[in-house]
């Protein structure tokens, strides 16, 4: 009798566990939903967008870029060539012809560009793009860029300053990760969640030809 009671007890325990396991499985099934398919950009569209950016930034005809690309030149080469042509006031064709048999460093030397010229040009491009996109005075952006602030710091500082009585430079100085990230800065400034959402939406609409890395967006690399 004791043996049967033990068997019945074990059987009952098994039914309870089976039932619980089934219920858990059903719950998981009910909760499991297919993840939304991530929006994908085709390689061709990505290349087309980058060509458009290069054309707008440096004044190189897009069809010219397409021709060079179809002849085997890669996008980093085209971007660098367009930047150097813009910085030196040379034609894109002249720069790319020099590149045929020379390193980029040699090309820079041949067209008379110094490291300081390159930095000045890049700073000017960044300042112009941010000023145009955010519809603010370029001198404000130029001042911040010349302080060697990162692009994302400049953008945060400017956008936050639109909601508080504080200069972009003062706001950027409050940013000190990891102890004081941008959310902490916003909280210290009294920026509401609704205002923060507006700021994030403005950031998402910016298209500055940026490359996103582990530390956030950085300036378009040349």
Coordinates of N, CA and C in Angstrom, one line a residue, residues 8-217:
X8 N 1.5 6.8 -6.7 CA 0.4 7.8 -7.0 C 0.9 9.2 -6.7
X9 N 1.7 9.4 -5.6 CA 2.2 10.7 -5.3 C 3.1 11.2 -6.4
X10 N 4.0 10.3 -6.8 CA 4.9 10.7 -7.9 C 4.2 11.0 -9.2
X11 N 3.1 10.2 -9.5 CA 2.4 10.4 -10.7 C 1.7 11.7 -10.7
X12 N 1.1 12.1 -9.5 CA 0.4 13.4 -9.4 C 1.4 14.5 -9.5
X13 N 2.6 14.3 -8.9 CA 3.6 15.4 -9.1 C 4.0 15.5 -10.5
X14 N 4.1 14.4 -11.3 CA 4.4 14.5 -12.7 C 3.4 15.2 -13.5
X15 N 2.1 15.0 -13.1 CA 1.0 15.7 -13.8 C 1.1 17.2 -13.6
X16 N 1.4 17.5 -12.3 CA 1.4 18.9 -12.0 C 2.6 19.6 -12.7
X17 N 3.7 18.9 -12.8 CA 4.9 19.5 -13.5 C 4.6 19.6 -15.0
X18 N 3.9 18.6 -15.5 CA 3.6 18.6 -16.9 C 2.7 19.7 -17.3
X19 N 1.7 19.9 -16.4 CA 0.7 20.9 -16.6 C 1.3 22.3 -16.5
X20 N 2.2 22.4 -15.6 CA 2.9 23.7 -15.4 C 3.8 24.0 -16.6
X21 N 4.5 22.9 -17.1 CA 5.4 23.1 -18.2 C 4.6 23.4 -19.4
X22 N 3.4 22.8 -19.6 CA 2.5 23.1 -20.8 C 2.0 24.5 -20.7
X23 N 1.6 25.0 -19.5 CA 1.1 26.3 -19.3 C 2.2 27.4 -19.7
X24 N 3.5 27.1 -19.2 CA 4.6 27.9 -19.5 C 4.8 28.0 -21.0
X25 N 4.8 26.8 -21.6 CA 5.0 26.8 -23.0 C 3.9 27.6 -23.8
X26 N 2.7 27.5 -23.3 CA 1.6 28.2 -24.0 C 1.8 29.7 -23.8
X27 N 2.2 30.1 -22.5 CA 2.4 31.5 -22.2 C 3.5 32.1 -23.1
X28 N 4.6 31.3 -23.3 CA 5.7 31.8 -24.1 C 5.3 31.9 -25.6
X29 N 4.4 30.9 -26.0 CA 4.0 31.0 -27.4 C 3.1 32.2 -27.6
X30 N 2.3 32.5 -26.6 CA 1.4 33.6 -26.7 C 2.1 35.0 -26.7
X31 N 3.2 35.0 -25.9 CA 4.0 36.2 -25.8 C 4.9 36.4 -27.0
X32 N 5.4 35.3 -27.6 CA 6.4 35.4 -28.6 C 5.7 36.0 -29.9
X33 N 6.3 37.1 -30.3 CA 5.8 37.8 -31.5 C 7.0 37.9 -32.5
X34 N 6.7 37.8 -33.8 CA 7.8 38.0 -34.7 C 8.3 39.4 -34.7
X35 N 9.7 39.5 -34.6 CA 10.3 40.9 -34.6 C 10.0 41.6 -35.9
X36 N 9.8 42.9 -35.9 CA 9.6 43.6 -37.2 C 10.9 43.5 -38.0
X37 N 10.7 43.3 -39.3 CA 11.8 43.2 -40.2 C 12.6 44.5 -40.3
X38 N 13.9 44.4 -40.0 CA 14.7 45.7 -40.0 C 14.7 46.3 -41.5
X39 N 14.6 47.6 -41.5 CA 14.7 48.3 -42.8 C 16.1 48.2 -43.3
X40 N 16.2 47.7 -44.6 CA 17.5 47.5 -45.2 C 17.6 48.4 -46.4
X41 N 18.8 48.9 -46.5 CA 19.1 49.8 -47.6 C 20.0 49.0 -48.6
X42 N 19.6 48.9 -49.8 CA 20.4 48.2 -50.8 C 21.8 48.8 -51.0
X43 N 22.8 48.0 -51.3 CA 24.1 48.6 -51.5 C 24.1 49.6 -52.6
X44 N 23.3 49.4 -53.6 CA 23.3 50.4 -54.7 C 22.7 51.7 -54.3
X45 N 21.7 51.7 -53.4 CA 21.0 52.9 -52.9 C 22.0 53.6 -52.0
X46 N 22.8 52.8 -51.2 CA 23.8 53.4 -50.3 C 24.8 54.2 -51.1
X47 N 25.3 53.5 -52.2 CA 26.3 54.2 -53.0 C 25.7 55.4 -53.7
X48 N 24.5 55.3 -54.1 CA 23.8 56.5 -54.8 C 23.7 57.6 -53.8
X49 N 23.3 57.3 -52.5 CA 23.2 58.4 -51.5 C 24.5 59.0 -51.2
X50 N 25.6 58.2 -51.2 CA 26.9 58.8 -50.9 C 27.4 59.6 -52.0
X51 N 27.1 59.2 -53.2 CA 27.5 60.1 -54.4 C 26.7 61.4 -54.3
X52 N 25.5 61.4 -53.9 CA 24.7 62.6 -53.9 C 25.3 63.5 -52.8
X53 N 25.7 62.9 -51.7 CA 26.3 63.8 -50.6 C 27.6 64.4 -51.1
X54 N 28.4 63.6 -51.8 CA 29.7 64.1 -52.3 C 29.5 65.2 -53.3
X55 N 28.5 65.0 -54.2 CA 28.2 66.0 -55.2 C 27.7 67.3 -54.5
X56 N 26.9 67.2 -53.5 CA 26.4 68.4 -52.8 C 27.5 69.1 -52.0
X57 N 28.4 68.3 -51.3 CA 29.4 68.9 -50.5 C 30.5 69.6 -51.3
X58 N 30.9 68.9 -52.4 CA 32.1 69.4 -53.1 C 31.9 69.9 -54.5
X59 N 30.7 69.9 -55.0 CA 30.4 70.4 -56.3 C 30.8 69.6 -57.5
X60 N 31.0 68.3 -57.2 CA 31.4 67.4 -58.3 C 30.1 66.8 -59.0
X61 N 30.0 66.9 -60.3 CA 28.9 66.4 -61.0 C 28.7 65.0 -60.7
X62 N 27.4 64.6 -60.3 CA 27.2 63.2 -59.9 C 27.4 62.2 -61.1
X63 N 27.1 62.6 -62.3 CA 27.4 61.7 -63.4 C 28.9 61.5 -63.6
X64 N 29.7 62.5 -63.2 CA 31.2 62.3 -63.2 C 31.6 61.2 -62.2
X65 N 31.0 61.3 -61.1 CA 31.3 60.3 -60.0 C 30.8 58.9 -60.5
X66 N 29.7 58.8 -61.1 CA 29.2 57.5 -61.6 C 30.1 56.9 -62.7
X67 N 30.6 57.8 -63.5 CA 31.6 57.4 -64.6 C 32.8 56.8 -63.9
X68 N 33.4 57.5 -63.0 CA 34.6 57.0 -62.3 C 34.3 55.7 -61.6
X69 N 33.2 55.6 -60.9 CA 32.8 54.4 -60.2 C 32.7 53.2 -61.1
X70 N 32.1 53.4 -62.2 CA 31.9 52.4 -63.2 C 33.3 52.0 -63.8
X71 N 34.2 52.8 -63.8 CA 35.6 52.5 -64.3 C 36.5 51.9 -63.2
X72 N 35.9 51.6 -62.1 CA 36.6 50.8 -61.1 C 37.1 51.5 -59.9
X73 N 36.8 52.8 -59.8 CA 37.3 53.6 -58.6 C 36.3 53.3 -57.5
X74 N 36.8 53.1 -56.3 CA 35.9 52.9 -55.1 C 35.5 54.2 -54.5
X75 N 34.4 54.1 -53.7 CA 33.9 55.3 -53.1 C 34.8 56.0 -52.2
X76 N 35.6 55.4 -51.3 CA 36.6 56.2 -50.5 C 37.6 57.0 -51.4
X77 N 37.9 56.4 -52.5 CA 38.8 57.2 -53.4 C 38.1 58.4 -54.0
X78 N 36.9 58.2 -54.4 CA 36.1 59.3 -55.0 C 35.9 60.4 -54.0
X79 N 35.6 60.0 -52.8 CA 35.3 60.9 -51.7 C 36.6 61.8 -51.4
X80 N 37.7 61.1 -51.3 CA 39.0 61.7 -51.0 C 39.3 62.7 -52.2
X81 N 39.2 62.2 -53.4 CA 39.5 63.1 -54.5 C 38.6 64.3 -54.6
X82 N 37.3 64.2 -54.3 CA 36.4 65.3 -54.3 C 36.8 66.3 -53.3
X83 N 37.1 65.8 -52.1 CA 37.5 66.7 -51.0 C 38.8 67.5 -51.3
X84 N 39.8 66.8 -51.9 CA 41.0 67.5 -52.2 C 40.8 68.5 -53.4
X85 N 40.0 68.2 -54.3 CA 39.7 69.1 -55.4 C 39.0 70.3 -54.8
X86 N 38.1 70.1 -53.9 CA 37.4 71.3 -53.3 C 38.4 72.1 -52.5
X87 N 39.2 71.5 -51.7 CA 40.2 72.2 -50.8 C 41.2 73.0 -51.7
X88 N 41.6 72.4 -52.8 CA 42.7 73.0 -53.6 C 42.2 73.9 -54.7
X89 N 40.8 73.9 -55.0 CA 40.2 74.6 -56.1 C 40.7 74.1 -57.4
X90 N 41.1 72.8 -57.4 CA 41.5 72.1 -58.7 C 40.2 71.4 -59.2
X91 N 40.3 71.0 -60.4 CA 39.2 70.1 -61.0 C 39.3 68.7 -60.4
X92 N 38.2 68.1 -60.3 CA 38.2 66.7 -59.8 C 39.0 65.8 -60.8
X93 N 38.9 66.0 -62.1 CA 39.6 65.2 -63.0 C 41.1 65.4 -62.8
X94 N 41.6 66.6 -62.6 CA 43.0 66.8 -62.4 C 43.5 66.0 -61.2
X95 N 42.7 66.1 -60.1 CA 43.1 65.4 -58.9 C 43.2 63.9 -59.1
X96 N 42.2 63.3 -59.8 CA 42.1 61.9 -60.0 C 43.2 61.4 -61.0
X97 N 43.6 62.3 -61.9 CA 44.7 62.0 -62.8 C 46.0 61.8 -62.1
X98 N 46.2 62.7 -61.1 CA 47.4 62.7 -60.3 C 47.4 61.4 -59.4
X99 N 46.2 61.0 -59.0 CA 46.1 59.8 -58.1 C 46.5 58.5 -58.8
X100 N 46.4 58.5 -60.1 CA 46.7 57.3 -60.9 C 48.0 56.8 -60.6
X101 N 49.0 57.6 -60.4 CA 50.4 57.1 -60.2 C 51.0 57.7 -58.9
X102 N 50.2 58.2 -58.0 CA 50.7 58.8 -56.7 C 49.9 58.4 -55.5
X103 N 50.5 58.4 -54.4 CA 49.8 58.2 -53.1 C 49.0 59.5 -52.8
X104 N 48.0 59.4 -51.9 CA 47.2 60.6 -51.6 C 48.1 61.6 -51.0
X105 N 49.0 61.2 -50.2 CA 49.9 62.2 -49.6 C 50.7 62.9 -50.6
X106 N 51.2 62.2 -51.6 CA 51.9 62.8 -52.7 C 51.0 63.8 -53.5
X107 N 49.7 63.4 -53.7 CA 48.8 64.2 -54.4 C 48.6 65.5 -53.7
X108 N 48.4 65.4 -52.4 CA 48.2 66.6 -51.6 C 49.4 67.6 -51.7
X109 N 50.6 67.0 -51.8 CA 51.8 67.8 -51.9 C 51.8 68.5 -53.3
X110 N 51.5 67.7 -54.3 CA 51.6 68.2 -55.7 C 50.6 69.4 -56.0
X111 N 49.4 69.3 -55.3 CA 48.4 70.4 -55.5 C 48.5 71.5 -54.4
X112 N 49.6 71.4 -53.6 CA 49.9 72.5 -52.7 C 49.1 72.6 -51.4
X113 N 48.6 71.4 -50.9 CA 47.8 71.4 -49.7 C 48.6 71.0 -48.5
X114 N 48.5 71.8 -47.4 CA 49.2 71.4 -46.1 C 48.1 70.8 -45.2
X115 N 48.6 70.1 -44.2 CA 47.7 69.5 -43.2 C 46.7 70.6 -42.6
X116 N 47.2 71.8 -42.4 CA 46.4 72.9 -41.9 C 45.3 73.2 -42.9
X117 N 45.6 73.2 -44.2 CA 44.6 73.5 -45.2 C 43.5 72.5 -45.2
X118 N 43.9 71.2 -45.0 CA 42.9 70.1 -45.0 C 42.0 70.2 -43.8
X119 N 42.6 70.5 -42.6 CA 41.7 70.7 -41.4 C 40.8 71.9 -41.5
X120 N 41.3 73.0 -42.1 CA 40.5 74.2 -42.2 C 39.3 73.9 -43.2
X121 N 39.6 73.2 -44.2 CA 38.5 72.9 -45.2 C 37.5 71.9 -44.6
X122 N 38.0 70.9 -43.9 CA 37.0 70.0 -43.3 C 36.2 70.7 -42.2
X123 N 36.8 71.5 -41.4 CA 36.0 72.3 -40.4 C 35.0 73.2 -41.1
X124 N 35.3 73.8 -42.2 CA 34.4 74.7 -42.9 C 33.2 73.9 -43.5
X125 N 33.5 72.7 -44.0 CA 32.4 71.8 -44.6 C 31.5 71.4 -43.5
X126 N 32.0 71.0 -42.3 CA 31.2 70.6 -41.2 C 30.3 71.7 -40.7
X127 N 31.0 72.9 -40.6 CA 30.2 74.1 -40.0 C 29.1 74.5 -41.0
X128 N 29.4 74.5 -42.3 CA 28.4 74.8 -43.3 C 27.2 73.9 -43.2
X129 N 27.5 72.6 -43.2 CA 26.4 71.6 -43.2 C 25.5 71.7 -42.0
X130 N 26.2 71.8 -40.8 CA 25.4 71.8 -39.6 C 24.6 73.1 -39.5
X131 N 25.2 74.2 -39.9 CA 24.4 75.5 -39.9 C 23.2 75.5 -40.9
X132 N 23.4 74.9 -42.0 CA 22.3 74.8 -43.0 C 21.2 73.9 -42.5
X133 N 21.6 72.8 -42.0 CA 20.6 71.8 -41.5 C 19.8 72.3 -40.3
X134 N 20.5 73.0 -39.4 CA 19.8 73.5 -38.2 C 19.3 74.9 -38.3
X135 N 19.6 75.5 -39.5 CA 19.1 76.9 -39.8 C 19.6 77.9 -38.7
X136 N 20.9 77.9 -38.5 CA 21.5 78.8 -37.5 C 22.7 79.5 -38.1
X137 N 23.2 80.5 -37.5 CA 24.3 81.3 -38.0 C 25.6 80.4 -38.0
X138 N 26.2 80.4 -39.2 CA 27.4 79.5 -39.3 C 28.5 79.9 -38.4
X139 N 28.6 81.1 -38.0 CA 29.7 81.5 -37.1 C 29.6 80.8 -35.7
X140 N 28.4 80.5 -35.3 CA 28.2 79.8 -34.0 C 28.8 78.4 -34.1
X141 N 28.5 77.7 -35.2 CA 29.1 76.4 -35.4 C 30.6 76.4 -35.6
X142 N 31.0 77.4 -36.4 CA 32.5 77.5 -36.7 C 33.3 77.6 -35.4
X143 N 32.7 78.5 -34.5 CA 33.4 78.7 -33.2 C 33.5 77.4 -32.4
X144 N 32.5 76.6 -32.4 CA 32.5 75.3 -31.7 C 33.4 74.3 -32.3
X145 N 33.4 74.2 -33.6 CA 34.2 73.3 -34.4 C 35.7 73.6 -34.2
X146 N 36.0 74.9 -34.1 CA 37.4 75.3 -33.9 C 37.9 75.0 -32.5
X147 N 37.0 74.7 -31.6 CA 37.4 74.3 -30.3 C 37.7 72.8 -30.2
X148 N 37.7 72.2 -31.4 CA 37.9 70.7 -31.5 C 36.9 69.9 -30.8
X149 N 35.7 70.4 -30.7 CA 34.6 69.5 -30.2 C 34.2 68.5 -31.2
X150 N 33.8 67.3 -30.8 CA 33.3 66.3 -31.8 C 32.0 66.8 -32.4
X151 N 31.7 66.2 -33.6 CA 30.5 66.7 -34.3 C 29.2 66.4 -33.4
X152 N 29.1 65.3 -32.8 CA 27.9 65.0 -32.0 C 27.8 65.9 -30.8
X153 N 29.0 66.3 -30.3 CA 29.0 67.3 -29.2 C 28.4 68.6 -29.6
X154 N 28.9 69.1 -30.8 CA 28.4 70.4 -31.4 C 26.9 70.3 -31.6
X155 N 26.4 69.2 -32.2 CA 25.0 69.1 -32.5 C 24.2 69.1 -31.2
X156 N 24.6 68.3 -30.2 CA 23.9 68.3 -28.9 C 23.9 69.7 -28.3
X157 N 25.1 70.3 -28.2 CA 25.2 71.6 -27.6 C 24.2 72.6 -28.2
X158 N 24.2 72.6 -29.5 CA 23.3 73.6 -30.2 C 21.9 73.3 -30.0
X159 N 21.5 72.1 -30.2 CA 20.1 71.7 -30.0 C 19.6 71.9 -28.6
X160 N 20.4 71.5 -27.6 CA 20.0 71.8 -26.2 C 19.9 73.2 -25.9
X161 N 20.7 74.1 -26.5 CA 20.7 75.5 -26.2 C 19.4 76.2 -26.7
X162 N 18.7 75.5 -27.6 CA 17.5 76.0 -28.1 C 16.3 75.9 -27.1
X163 N 16.6 75.2 -26.1 CA 15.5 75.0 -25.1 C 15.8 75.6 -23.7
X164 N 17.0 76.1 -23.6 CA 17.5 76.6 -22.3 C 18.2 77.9 -22.5
X165 N 18.4 78.7 -21.4 CA 19.2 79.9 -21.5 C 20.6 79.7 -21.2
X166 N 21.3 78.9 -22.1 CA 22.7 78.6 -21.9 C 23.3 78.5 -23.3
X167 N 24.6 78.8 -23.4 CA 25.3 78.8 -24.7 C 25.7 77.3 -25.0
X168 N 25.8 77.0 -26.3 CA 26.2 75.6 -26.7 C 27.5 75.2 -26.1
X169 N 28.5 76.1 -26.0 CA 29.8 75.8 -25.4 C 29.7 75.4 -24.0
X170 N 28.9 76.2 -23.2 CA 28.7 75.9 -21.8 C 28.0 74.5 -21.6
X171 N 27.1 74.2 -22.5 CA 26.4 72.9 -22.4 C 27.3 71.8 -22.7
X172 N 28.2 72.0 -23.7 CA 29.1 70.9 -24.1 C 30.1 70.7 -22.9
X173 N 30.5 71.7 -22.2 CA 31.4 71.6 -21.1 C 30.8 70.7 -20.0
X174 N 29.4 70.7 -19.9 CA 28.7 69.9 -18.9 C 28.8 68.4 -19.2
X175 N 29.1 68.1 -20.5 CA 29.1 66.7 -20.9 C 30.5 66.1 -20.5
X176 N 30.4 65.1 -19.7 CA 31.6 64.4 -19.1 C 31.4 62.9 -18.9
X177 N 31.3 62.2 -20.0 CA 31.0 60.7 -19.8 C 32.1 60.0 -19.1
X178 N 31.8 58.9 -18.4 CA 30.5 58.3 -18.3 C 29.7 58.8 -17.2
X179 N 30.2 59.7 -16.4 CA 29.5 60.2 -15.2 C 28.3 61.1 -15.6
X180 N 28.6 61.8 -16.7 CA 27.6 62.8 -17.1 C 27.3 62.7 -18.6
X181 N 26.4 61.8 -19.0 CA 26.1 61.6 -20.4 C 25.1 62.7 -20.8
X182 N 24.6 62.6 -22.1 CA 23.7 63.7 -22.6 C 22.4 63.6 -21.9
X183 N 21.9 62.5 -21.5 CA 20.7 62.4 -20.7 C 20.8 63.1 -19.4
X184 N 21.9 62.9 -18.7 CA 22.2 63.6 -17.5 C 22.3 65.1 -17.7
X185 N 22.9 65.5 -18.7 CA 23.0 66.9 -19.0 C 21.7 67.5 -19.2
X186 N 20.8 66.8 -20.0 CA 19.5 67.3 -20.3 C 18.7 67.5 -19.0
X187 N 18.8 66.5 -18.1 CA 18.1 66.5 -16.8 C 18.6 67.7 -16.0
X188 N 19.9 67.9 -16.0 CA 20.5 69.0 -15.2 C 20.0 70.4 -15.7
X189 N 19.8 70.4 -17.0 CA 19.3 71.7 -17.6 C 17.8 71.9 -17.5
X190 N 17.1 70.9 -17.0 CA 15.7 71.0 -16.9 C 14.9 70.8 -18.2
X191 N 15.6 70.1 -19.2 CA 14.9 69.8 -20.4 C 13.9 68.6 -20.2
X192 N 12.7 68.8 -20.6 CA 11.7 67.8 -20.3 C 11.8 66.7 -21.3
X193 N 11.1 65.6 -21.0 CA 11.2 64.4 -21.8 C 10.6 64.7 -23.2
X194 N 9.5 65.5 -23.2 CA 8.9 65.9 -24.5 C 9.9 66.7 -25.3
X195 N 10.6 67.6 -24.7 CA 11.6 68.4 -25.4 C 12.7 67.5 -25.9
X196 N 13.1 66.6 -25.1 CA 14.2 65.7 -25.4 C 13.8 64.8 -26.7
X197 N 12.5 64.4 -26.7 CA 12.0 63.7 -27.8 C 12.1 64.5 -29.1
X198 N 11.8 65.8 -29.0 CA 11.8 66.7 -30.1 C 13.3 66.8 -30.6
X199 N 14.2 66.9 -29.7 CA 15.6 67.0 -30.0 C 16.1 65.8 -30.8
X200 N 15.7 64.6 -30.3 CA 16.1 63.3 -30.9 C 15.5 63.2 -32.3
X201 N 14.3 63.7 -32.5 CA 13.7 63.7 -33.8 C 14.5 64.6 -34.8
X202 N 14.9 65.8 -34.3 CA 15.7 66.6 -35.1 C 17.0 66.0 -35.5
X203 N 17.6 65.3 -34.6 CA 18.9 64.6 -34.8 C 18.7 63.5 -35.9
X204 N 17.6 62.8 -35.9 CA 17.3 61.7 -36.8 C 17.1 62.3 -38.2
X205 N 16.7 63.5 -38.3 CA 16.5 64.1 -39.7 C 17.7 64.7 -40.3
X206 N 18.8 64.8 -39.4 CA 20.0 65.3 -40.0 C 20.7 64.3 -40.9
X207 N 21.2 64.8 -42.0 CA 21.9 63.9 -42.9 C 23.2 64.6 -43.3
X208 N 24.2 64.4 -42.5 CA 25.5 65.1 -42.6 C 26.6 64.3 -43.2
X209 N 26.2 63.1 -43.8 CA 27.2 62.2 -44.4 C 28.1 61.7 -43.3
X210 N 27.5 61.4 -42.1 CA 28.3 60.9 -41.0 C 28.5 59.4 -41.0
X211 N 29.5 59.0 -40.3 CA 29.8 57.6 -40.2 C 29.6 57.3 -38.7
X212 N 28.7 56.3 -38.4 CA 28.5 56.0 -37.0 C 29.5 54.9 -36.5
X213 N 30.1 55.2 -35.4 CA 31.0 54.2 -34.8 C 30.6 53.9 -33.4
X214 N 31.5 53.1 -32.7 CA 31.2 52.7 -31.3 C 31.0 53.9 -30.4
X215 N 31.6 55.1 -30.7 CA 31.5 56.3 -29.9 C 30.5 57.3 -30.4
X216 N 29.7 56.8 -31.3 CA 28.7 57.8 -31.9 C 29.1 58.3 -33.2
X217 N 28.3 59.2 -33.8 CA 28.5 59.7 -35.1 C 29.8 60.6 -35.1

